[in-house]
């Protein structure tokens, strides 16, 4: 989409095309395109409207009901922060006393809009003209145009002395191809500029990929990993005065569809990220830590909290004599432990009349779906299989969930 096509969507004719496209979103795209053209909508406008309608449909999972009025691009939607995460970050910034914020590389405006809703004046900078125009339109649609303004330009040229804090979410996809960028030095803005912000602005937050190498975390920064309903969605570096602890794992749940603006319960585990958990034998219960805990290197802190140990120093399953009452891990009761053998496992499941299995794995090269087929399951019972290593040896645990 170019600026002329976007401008066409903003006209009364474009709004009518969007309404028509929305009615057909999720169906056969060829039939939808034909229906819009039959209604007299020009082919180019119909295509743009159908693309927006489909992106809005997909965006509901991230933004809730507000997605219906937003303008989106495919790469922008993929990188945009979920509303529940953005709102929590904005609340933390507001609680730290931030009143003005520069969002450098604001994209479609998801984080900026959250900050504006929290009462922070936001100045967005976006290099792509279409994306910048969409961000401004999204601010207008949300009734926040006075609190969030956007300029199209170079984020590295913004005068950060104008604001209390800076938020930066560097582009991690290549322009034109949409391919992921795994080397931080190839981000836009580049990594050295991003990490240098903390030396210039006392309150700096940087959104990074969850797979960020811990060696790249700046000295003195707080690194936080965030999961939503068990899905690891992002990491962030809190720098300067905003850094409170070395490592943090934050677990959020999705708000109810009818309560998008309601406070969202969350749980946080903090620590140094440098402690090693004790290694011991397999015990009665196995705990599968939330991925945010694992990526934050806080497994040892969780082990201390639930009196658990590892059975292999490189595998993040925790074993305990009692089920830990914790939101940071799922608990399963172990009924059988055996060295991995397809023949023995198949015989055991046949003996237990197991016809349905959930397969979890850490430290195993086995493909769960192939294993499921090879097991030739039959029977009325269900079980959980944990594929792992114990003291380096491939092991399978037969388990049942603990409420």
JSON list of N, CA and C in Angstrom, two decimals, residues 107-160:
[
{"chain": "A", "resi": 107, "resn": "UNK", "atom": "N", "xyz": [6.07, 2.35, 14.80]},
{"chain": "A", "resi": 107, "resn": "UNK", "atom": "CA", "xyz": [5.26, 1.40, 14.05]},
{"chain": "A", "resi": 107, "resn": "UNK", "atom": "C", "xyz": [3.82, 1.88, 13.95]},
{"chain": "A", "resi": 108, "resn": "UNK", "atom": "N", "xyz": [2.90, 0.96, 14.16]},
{"chain": "A", "resi": 108, "resn": "UNK", "atom": "CA", "xyz": [1.48, 1.28, 14.06]},
{"chain": "A", "resi": 108, "resn": "UNK", "atom": "C", "xyz": [0.94, 1.99, 15.30]},
{"chain": "A", "resi": 109, "resn": "UNK", "atom": "N", "xyz": [1.78, 2.09, 16.35]},
{"chain": "A", "resi": 109, "resn": "UNK", "atom": "CA", "xyz": [1.40, 2.88, 17.52]},
{"chain": "A", "resi": 109, "resn": "UNK", "atom": "C", "xyz": [0.86, 2.11, 18.70]},
{"chain": "A", "resi": 110, "resn": "UNK", "atom": "N", "xyz": [1.01, 0.79, 18.74]},
{"chain": "A", "resi": 110, "resn": "UNK", "atom": "CA", "xyz": [0.41, 0.01, 19.83]},
{"chain": "A", "resi": 110, "resn": "UNK", "atom": "C", "xyz": [0.93, 0.45, 21.19]},
{"chain": "A", "resi": 111, "resn": "UNK", "atom": "N", "xyz": [2.24, 0.58, 21.35]},
{"chain": "A", "resi": 111, "resn": "UNK", "atom": "CA", "xyz": [2.80, 0.99, 22.64]},
{"chain": "A", "resi": 111, "resn": "UNK", "atom": "C", "xyz": [2.52, 2.46, 22.93]},
{"chain": "A", "resi": 112, "resn": "UNK", "atom": "N", "xyz": [2.60, 3.29, 21.90]},
{"chain": "A", "resi": 112, "resn": "UNK", "atom": "CA", "xyz": [2.33, 4.72, 22.09]},
{"chain": "A", "resi": 112, "resn": "UNK", "atom": "C", "xyz": [0.90, 4.96, 22.53]},
{"chain": "A", "resi": 113, "resn": "UNK", "atom": "N", "xyz": [-0.04, 4.23, 21.94]},
{"chain": "A", "resi": 113, "resn": "UNK", "atom": "CA", "xyz": [-1.44, 4.39, 22.33]},
{"chain": "A", "resi": 113, "resn": "UNK", "atom": "C", "xyz": [-1.66, 3.97, 23.78]},
{"chain": "A", "resi": 114, "resn": "UNK", "atom": "N", "xyz": [-0.99, 2.90, 24.20]},
{"chain": "A", "resi": 114, "resn": "UNK", "atom": "CA", "xyz": [-1.12, 2.47, 25.59]},
{"chain": "A", "resi": 114, "resn": "UNK", "atom": "C", "xyz": [-0.59, 3.54, 26.54]},
{"chain": "A", "resi": 115, "resn": "UNK", "atom": "N", "xyz": [0.55, 4.12, 26.19]},
{"chain": "A", "resi": 115, "resn": "UNK", "atom": "CA", "xyz": [1.11, 5.18, 27.03]},
{"chain": "A", "resi": 115, "resn": "UNK", "atom": "C", "xyz": [0.19, 6.39, 27.06]},
{"chain": "A", "resi": 116, "resn": "UNK", "atom": "N", "xyz": [-0.37, 6.75, 25.92]},
{"chain": "A", "resi": 116, "resn": "UNK", "atom": "CA", "xyz": [-1.29, 7.89, 25.88]},
{"chain": "A", "resi": 116, "resn": "UNK", "atom": "C", "xyz": [-2.53, 7.62, 26.73]},
{"chain": "A", "resi": 117, "resn": "UNK", "atom": "N", "xyz": [-3.05, 6.39, 26.67]},
{"chain": "A", "resi": 117, "resn": "UNK", "atom": "CA", "xyz": [-4.20, 6.04, 27.54]},
{"chain": "A", "resi": 117, "resn": "UNK", "atom": "C", "xyz": [-3.84, 6.17, 29.01]},
{"chain": "A", "resi": 118, "resn": "UNK", "atom": "N", "xyz": [-2.57, 5.95, 29.35]},
{"chain": "A", "resi": 118, "resn": "UNK", "atom": "CA", "xyz": [-2.13, 6.03, 30.74]},
{"chain": "A", "resi": 118, "resn": "UNK", "atom": "C", "xyz": [-1.87, 7.47, 31.18]},
{"chain": "A", "resi": 119, "resn": "UNK", "atom": "N", "xyz": [-2.05, 8.44, 30.28]},
{"chain": "A", "resi": 119, "resn": "UNK", "atom": "CA", "xyz": [-1.86, 9.84, 30.64]},
{"chain": "A", "resi": 119, "resn": "UNK", "atom": "C", "xyz": [-0.49, 10.39, 30.30]},
{"chain": "A", "resi": 120, "resn": "UNK", "atom": "N", "xyz": [0.27, 9.69, 29.46]},
{"chain": "A", "resi": 120, "resn": "UNK", "atom": "CA", "xyz": [1.61, 10.14, 29.07]},
{"chain": "A", "resi": 120, "resn": "UNK", "atom": "C", "xyz": [1.53, 10.81, 27.70]},
{"chain": "A", "resi": 121, "resn": "UNK", "atom": "N", "xyz": [2.20, 11.94, 27.55]},
{"chain": "A", "resi": 121, "resn": "UNK", "atom": "CA", "xyz": [2.26, 12.62, 26.25]},
{"chain": "A", "resi": 121, "resn": "UNK", "atom": "C", "xyz": [3.33, 11.93, 25.42]},
{"chain": "A", "resi": 122, "resn": "UNK", "atom": "N", "xyz": [2.95, 11.44, 24.23]},
{"chain": "A", "resi": 122, "resn": "UNK", "atom": "CA", "xyz": [3.84, 10.61, 23.42]},
{"chain": "A", "resi": 122, "resn": "UNK", "atom": "C", "xyz": [4.16, 11.29, 22.10]},
{"chain": "A", "resi": 123, "resn": "UNK", "atom": "N", "xyz": [5.46, 11.28, 21.76]},
{"chain": "A", "resi": 123, "resn": "UNK", "atom": "CA", "xyz": [5.93, 11.77, 20.47]},
{"chain": "A", "resi": 123, "resn": "UNK", "atom": "C", "xyz": [6.49, 10.56, 19.71]},
{"chain": "A", "resi": 124, "resn": "UNK", "atom": "N", "xyz": [5.78, 10.17, 18.66]},
{"chain": "A", "resi": 124, "resn": "UNK", "atom": "CA", "xyz": [6.20, 9.02, 17.89]},
{"chain": "A", "resi": 124, "resn": "UNK", "atom": "C", "xyz": [7.03, 9.41, 16.69]},
{"chain": "A", "resi": 125, "resn": "UNK", "atom": "N", "xyz": [8.00, 8.58, 16.37]},
{"chain": "A", "resi": 125, "resn": "UNK", "atom": "CA", "xyz": [8.82, 8.76, 15.17]},
{"chain": "A", "resi": 125, "resn": "UNK", "atom": "C", "xyz": [8.81, 7.45, 14.40]},
{"chain": "A", "resi": 126, "resn": "UNK", "atom": "N", "xyz": [8.50, 7.53, 13.12]},
{"chain": "A", "resi": 126, "resn": "UNK", "atom": "CA", "xyz": [8.43, 6.33, 12.27]},
{"chain": "A", "resi": 126, "resn": "UNK", "atom": "C", "xyz": [9.01, 6.65, 10.91]},
{"chain": "A", "resi": 127, "resn": "UNK", "atom": "N", "xyz": [9.93, 5.80, 10.41]},
{"chain": "A", "resi": 127, "resn": "UNK", "atom": "CA", "xyz": [10.63, 6.07, 9.16]},
{"chain": "A", "resi": 127, "resn": "UNK", "atom": "C", "xyz": [9.77, 5.82, 7.93]},
{"chain": "A", "resi": 128, "resn": "UNK", "atom": "N", "xyz": [8.85, 4.86, 8.01]},
{"chain": "A", "resi": 128, "resn": "UNK", "atom": "CA", "xyz": [8.04, 4.51, 6.84]},
{"chain": "A", "resi": 128, "resn": "UNK", "atom": "C", "xyz": [6.84, 5.44, 6.74]},
{"chain": "A", "resi": 129, "resn": "UNK", "atom": "N", "xyz": [6.66, 6.15, 5.64]},
{"chain": "A", "resi": 129, "resn": "UNK", "atom": "CA", "xyz": [5.58, 7.14, 5.54]},
{"chain": "A", "resi": 129, "resn": "UNK", "atom": "C", "xyz": [4.18, 6.54, 5.71]},
{"chain": "A", "resi": 130, "resn": "UNK", "atom": "N", "xyz": [3.93, 5.38, 5.11]},
{"chain": "A", "resi": 130, "resn": "UNK", "atom": "CA", "xyz": [2.60, 4.78, 5.22]},
{"chain": "A", "resi": 130, "resn": "UNK", "atom": "C", "xyz": [2.33, 4.36, 6.66]},
{"chain": "A", "resi": 131, "resn": "UNK", "atom": "N", "xyz": [3.31, 3.72, 7.29]},
{"chain": "A", "resi": 131, "resn": "UNK", "atom": "CA", "xyz": [3.13, 3.28, 8.67]},
{"chain": "A", "resi": 131, "resn": "UNK", "atom": "C", "xyz": [2.93, 4.47, 9.60]},
{"chain": "A", "resi": 132, "resn": "UNK", "atom": "N", "xyz": [3.69, 5.55, 9.37]},
{"chain": "A", "resi": 132, "resn": "UNK", "atom": "CA", "xyz": [3.51, 6.76, 10.18]},
{"chain": "A", "resi": 132, "resn": "UNK", "atom": "C", "xyz": [2.11, 7.32, 10.02]},
{"chain": "A", "resi": 133, "resn": "UNK", "atom": "N", "xyz": [1.61, 7.36, 8.79]},
{"chain": "A", "resi": 133, "resn": "UNK", "atom": "CA", "xyz": [0.25, 7.86, 8.55]},
{"chain": "A", "resi": 133, "resn": "UNK", "atom": "C", "xyz": [-0.78, 6.97, 9.23]},
{"chain": "A", "resi": 134, "resn": "UNK", "atom": "N", "xyz": [-0.56, 5.67, 9.20]},
{"chain": "A", "resi": 134, "resn": "UNK", "atom": "CA", "xyz": [-1.48, 4.74, 9.87]},
{"chain": "A", "resi": 134, "resn": "UNK", "atom": "C", "xyz": [-1.45, 4.94, 11.38]},
{"chain": "A", "resi": 135, "resn": "UNK", "atom": "N", "xyz": [-0.28, 5.14, 11.95]},
{"chain": "A", "resi": 135, "resn": "UNK", "atom": "CA", "xyz": [-0.19, 5.36, 13.39]},
{"chain": "A", "resi": 135, "resn": "UNK", "atom": "C", "xyz": [-0.97, 6.61, 13.79]},
{"chain": "A", "resi": 136, "resn": "UNK", "atom": "N", "xyz": [-0.84, 7.68, 13.01]},
{"chain": "A", "resi": 136, "resn": "UNK", "atom": "CA", "xyz": [-1.59, 8.90, 13.30]},
{"chain": "A", "resi": 136, "resn": "UNK", "atom": "C", "xyz": [-3.09, 8.66, 13.18]},
{"chain": "A", "resi": 137, "resn": "UNK", "atom": "N", "xyz": [-3.49, 7.87, 12.19]},
{"chain": "A", "resi": 137, "resn": "UNK", "atom": "CA", "xyz": [-4.91, 7.55, 12.03]},
{"chain": "A", "resi": 137, "resn": "UNK", "atom": "C", "xyz": [-5.40, 6.70, 13.19]},
{"chain": "A", "resi": 138, "resn": "UNK", "atom": "N", "xyz": [-4.58, 5.81, 13.67]},
{"chain": "A", "resi": 138, "resn": "UNK", "atom": "CA", "xyz": [-4.97, 4.98, 14.81]},
{"chain": "A", "resi": 138, "resn": "UNK", "atom": "C", "xyz": [-5.14, 5.81, 16.08]},
{"chain": "A", "resi": 139, "resn": "UNK", "atom": "N", "xyz": [-4.28, 6.83, 16.24]},
{"chain": "A", "resi": 139, "resn": "UNK", "atom": "CA", "xyz": [-4.43, 7.74, 17.38]},
{"chain": "A", "resi": 139, "resn": "UNK", "atom": "C", "xyz": [-5.74, 8.51, 17.28]},
{"chain": "A", "resi": 140, "resn": "UNK", "atom": "N", "xyz": [-6.07, 8.94, 16.08]},
{"chain": "A", "resi": 140, "resn": "UNK", "atom": "CA", "xyz": [-7.33, 9.66, 15.87]},
{"chain": "A", "resi": 140, "resn": "UNK", "atom": "C", "xyz": [-8.52, 8.76, 16.15]},
{"chain": "A", "resi": 141, "resn": "UNK", "atom": "N", "xyz": [-8.47, 7.52, 15.67]},
{"chain": "A", "resi": 141, "resn": "UNK", "atom": "CA", "xyz": [-9.58, 6.58, 15.88]},
{"chain": "A", "resi": 141, "resn": "UNK", "atom": "C", "xyz": [-9.78, 6.28, 17.35]},
{"chain": "A", "resi": 142, "resn": "UNK", "atom": "N", "xyz": [-8.70, 6.30, 18.12]},
{"chain": "A", "resi": 142, "resn": "UNK", "atom": "CA", "xyz": [-8.79, 6.02, 19.56]},
{"chain": "A", "resi": 142, "resn": "UNK", "atom": "C", "xyz": [-9.11, 7.25, 20.38]},
{"chain": "A", "resi": 143, "resn": "UNK", "atom": "N", "xyz": [-9.26, 8.41, 19.73]},
{"chain": "A", "resi": 143, "resn": "UNK", "atom": "CA", "xyz": [-9.53, 9.64, 20.45]},
{"chain": "A", "resi": 143, "resn": "UNK", "atom": "C", "xyz": [-8.33, 10.15, 21.21]},
{"chain": "A", "resi": 144, "resn": "UNK", "atom": "N", "xyz": [-7.11, 9.83, 20.73]},
{"chain": "A", "resi": 144, "resn": "UNK", "atom": "CA", "xyz": [-5.89, 10.18, 21.44]},
{"chain": "A", "resi": 144, "resn": "UNK", "atom": "C", "xyz": [-4.95, 11.04, 20.59]},
{"chain": "A", "resi": 145, "resn": "UNK", "atom": "N", "xyz": [-5.49, 11.70, 19.57]},
{"chain": "A", "resi": 145, "resn": "UNK", "atom": "CA", "xyz": [-4.65, 12.47, 18.67]},
{"chain": "A", "resi": 145, "resn": "UNK", "atom": "C", "xyz": [-3.93, 13.62, 19.37]},
{"chain": "A", "resi": 146, "resn": "UNK", "atom": "N", "xyz": [-4.48, 14.13, 20.45]},
{"chain": "A", "resi": 146, "resn": "UNK", "atom": "CA", "xyz": [-3.83, 15.22, 21.19]},
{"chain": "A", "resi": 146, "resn": "UNK", "atom": "C", "xyz": [-2.72, 14.70, 22.10]},
{"chain": "A", "resi": 147, "resn": "UNK", "atom": "N", "xyz": [-2.76, 13.42, 22.44]},
{"chain": "A", "resi": 147, "resn": "UNK", "atom": "CA", "xyz": [-1.78, 12.85, 23.36]},
{"chain": "A", "resi": 147, "resn": "UNK", "atom": "C", "xyz": [-0.69, 12.07, 22.64]},
{"chain": "A", "resi": 148, "resn": "UNK", "atom": "N", "xyz": [-0.93, 11.67, 21.39]},
{"chain": "A", "resi": 148, "resn": "UNK", "atom": "CA", "xyz": [0.05, 10.91, 20.62]},
{"chain": "A", "resi": 148, "resn": "UNK", "atom": "C", "xyz": [0.13, 11.48, 19.22]},
{"chain": "A", "resi": 149, "resn": "UNK", "atom": "N", "xyz": [1.25, 12.12, 18.92]},
{"chain": "A", "resi": 149, "resn": "UNK", "atom": "CA", "xyz": [1.47, 12.67, 17.58]},
{"chain": "A", "resi": 149, "resn": "UNK", "atom": "C", "xyz": [2.65, 11.95, 16.95]},
{"chain": "A", "resi": 150, "resn": "UNK", "atom": "N", "xyz": [2.63, 11.88, 15.62]},
{"chain": "A", "resi": 150, "resn": "UNK", "atom": "CA", "xyz": [3.63, 11.10, 14.89]},
{"chain": "A", "resi": 150, "resn": "UNK", "atom": "C", "xyz": [4.32, 11.98, 13.86]},
{"chain": "A", "resi": 151, "resn": "UNK", "atom": "N", "xyz": [5.62, 11.84, 13.77]},
{"chain": "A", "resi": 151, "resn": "UNK", "atom": "CA", "xyz": [6.36, 12.46, 12.68]},
{"chain": "A", "resi": 151, "resn": "UNK", "atom": "C", "xyz": [7.08, 11.37, 11.90]},
{"chain": "A", "resi": 152, "resn": "UNK", "atom": "N", "xyz": [7.11, 11.55, 10.59]},
{"chain": "A", "resi": 152, "resn": "UNK", "atom": "CA", "xyz": [7.82, 10.61, 9.72]},
{"chain": "A", "resi": 152, "resn": "UNK", "atom": "C", "xyz": [9.26, 11.08, 9.60]},
{"chain": "A", "resi": 153, "resn": "UNK", "atom": "N", "xyz": [10.18, 10.25, 10.07]},
{"chain": "A", "resi": 153, "resn": "UNK", "atom": "CA", "xyz": [11.57, 10.68, 10.01]},
{"chain": "A", "resi": 153, "resn": "UNK", "atom": "C", "xyz": [12.50, 9.64, 10.60]},
{"chain": "A", "resi": 154, "resn": "UNK", "atom": "N", "xyz": [13.73, 10.05, 10.82]},
{"chain": "A", "resi": 154, "resn": "UNK", "atom": "CA", "xyz": [14.80, 9.21, 11.33]},
{"chain": "A", "resi": 154, "resn": "UNK", "atom": "C", "xyz": [14.78, 9.22, 12.86]},
{"chain": "A", "resi": 155, "resn": "UNK", "atom": "N", "xyz": [14.55, 8.06, 13.45]},
{"chain": "A", "resi": 155, "resn": "UNK", "atom": "CA", "xyz": [14.47, 7.98, 14.91]},
{"chain": "A", "resi": 155, "resn": "UNK", "atom": "C", "xyz": [15.77, 8.41, 15.57]},
{"chain": "A", "resi": 156, "resn": "UNK", "atom": "N", "xyz": [16.90, 8.20, 14.89]},
{"chain": "A", "resi": 156, "resn": "UNK", "atom": "CA", "xyz": [18.18, 8.55, 15.51]},
{"chain": "A", "resi": 156, "resn": "UNK", "atom": "C", "xyz": [18.40, 10.06, 15.57]},
{"chain": "A", "resi": 157, "resn": "UNK", "atom": "N", "xyz": [17.58, 10.83, 14.84]},
{"chain": "A", "resi": 157, "resn": "UNK", "atom": "CA", "xyz": [17.75, 12.29, 14.82]},
{"chain": "A", "resi": 157, "resn": "UNK", "atom": "C", "xyz": [16.83, 12.99, 15.82]},
{"chain": "A", "resi": 158, "resn": "UNK", "atom": "N", "xyz": [15.97, 12.25, 16.52]},
{"chain": "A", "resi": 158, "resn": "UNK", "atom": "CA", "xyz": [15.02, 12.90, 17.44]},
{"chain": "A", "resi": 158, "resn": "UNK", "atom": "C", "xyz": [15.77, 13.48, 18.63]},
{"chain": "A", "resi": 159, "resn": "UNK", "atom": "N", "xyz": [15.35, 14.66, 19.07]},
{"chain": "A", "resi": 159, "resn": "UNK", "atom": "CA", "xyz": [15.96, 15.33, 20.21]},
{"chain": "A", "resi": 159, "resn": "UNK", "atom": "C", "xyz": [15.37, 14.75, 21.50]},
{"chain": "A", "resi": 160, "resn": "UNK", "atom": "N", "xyz": [16.09, 13.82, 22.11]},
{"chain": "A", "resi": 160, "resn": "UNK", "atom": "CA", "xyz": [15.57, 13.15, 23.29]},
{"chain": "A", "resi": 160, "resn": "UNK", "atom": "C", "xyz": [15.56, 14.03, 24.52]}
]
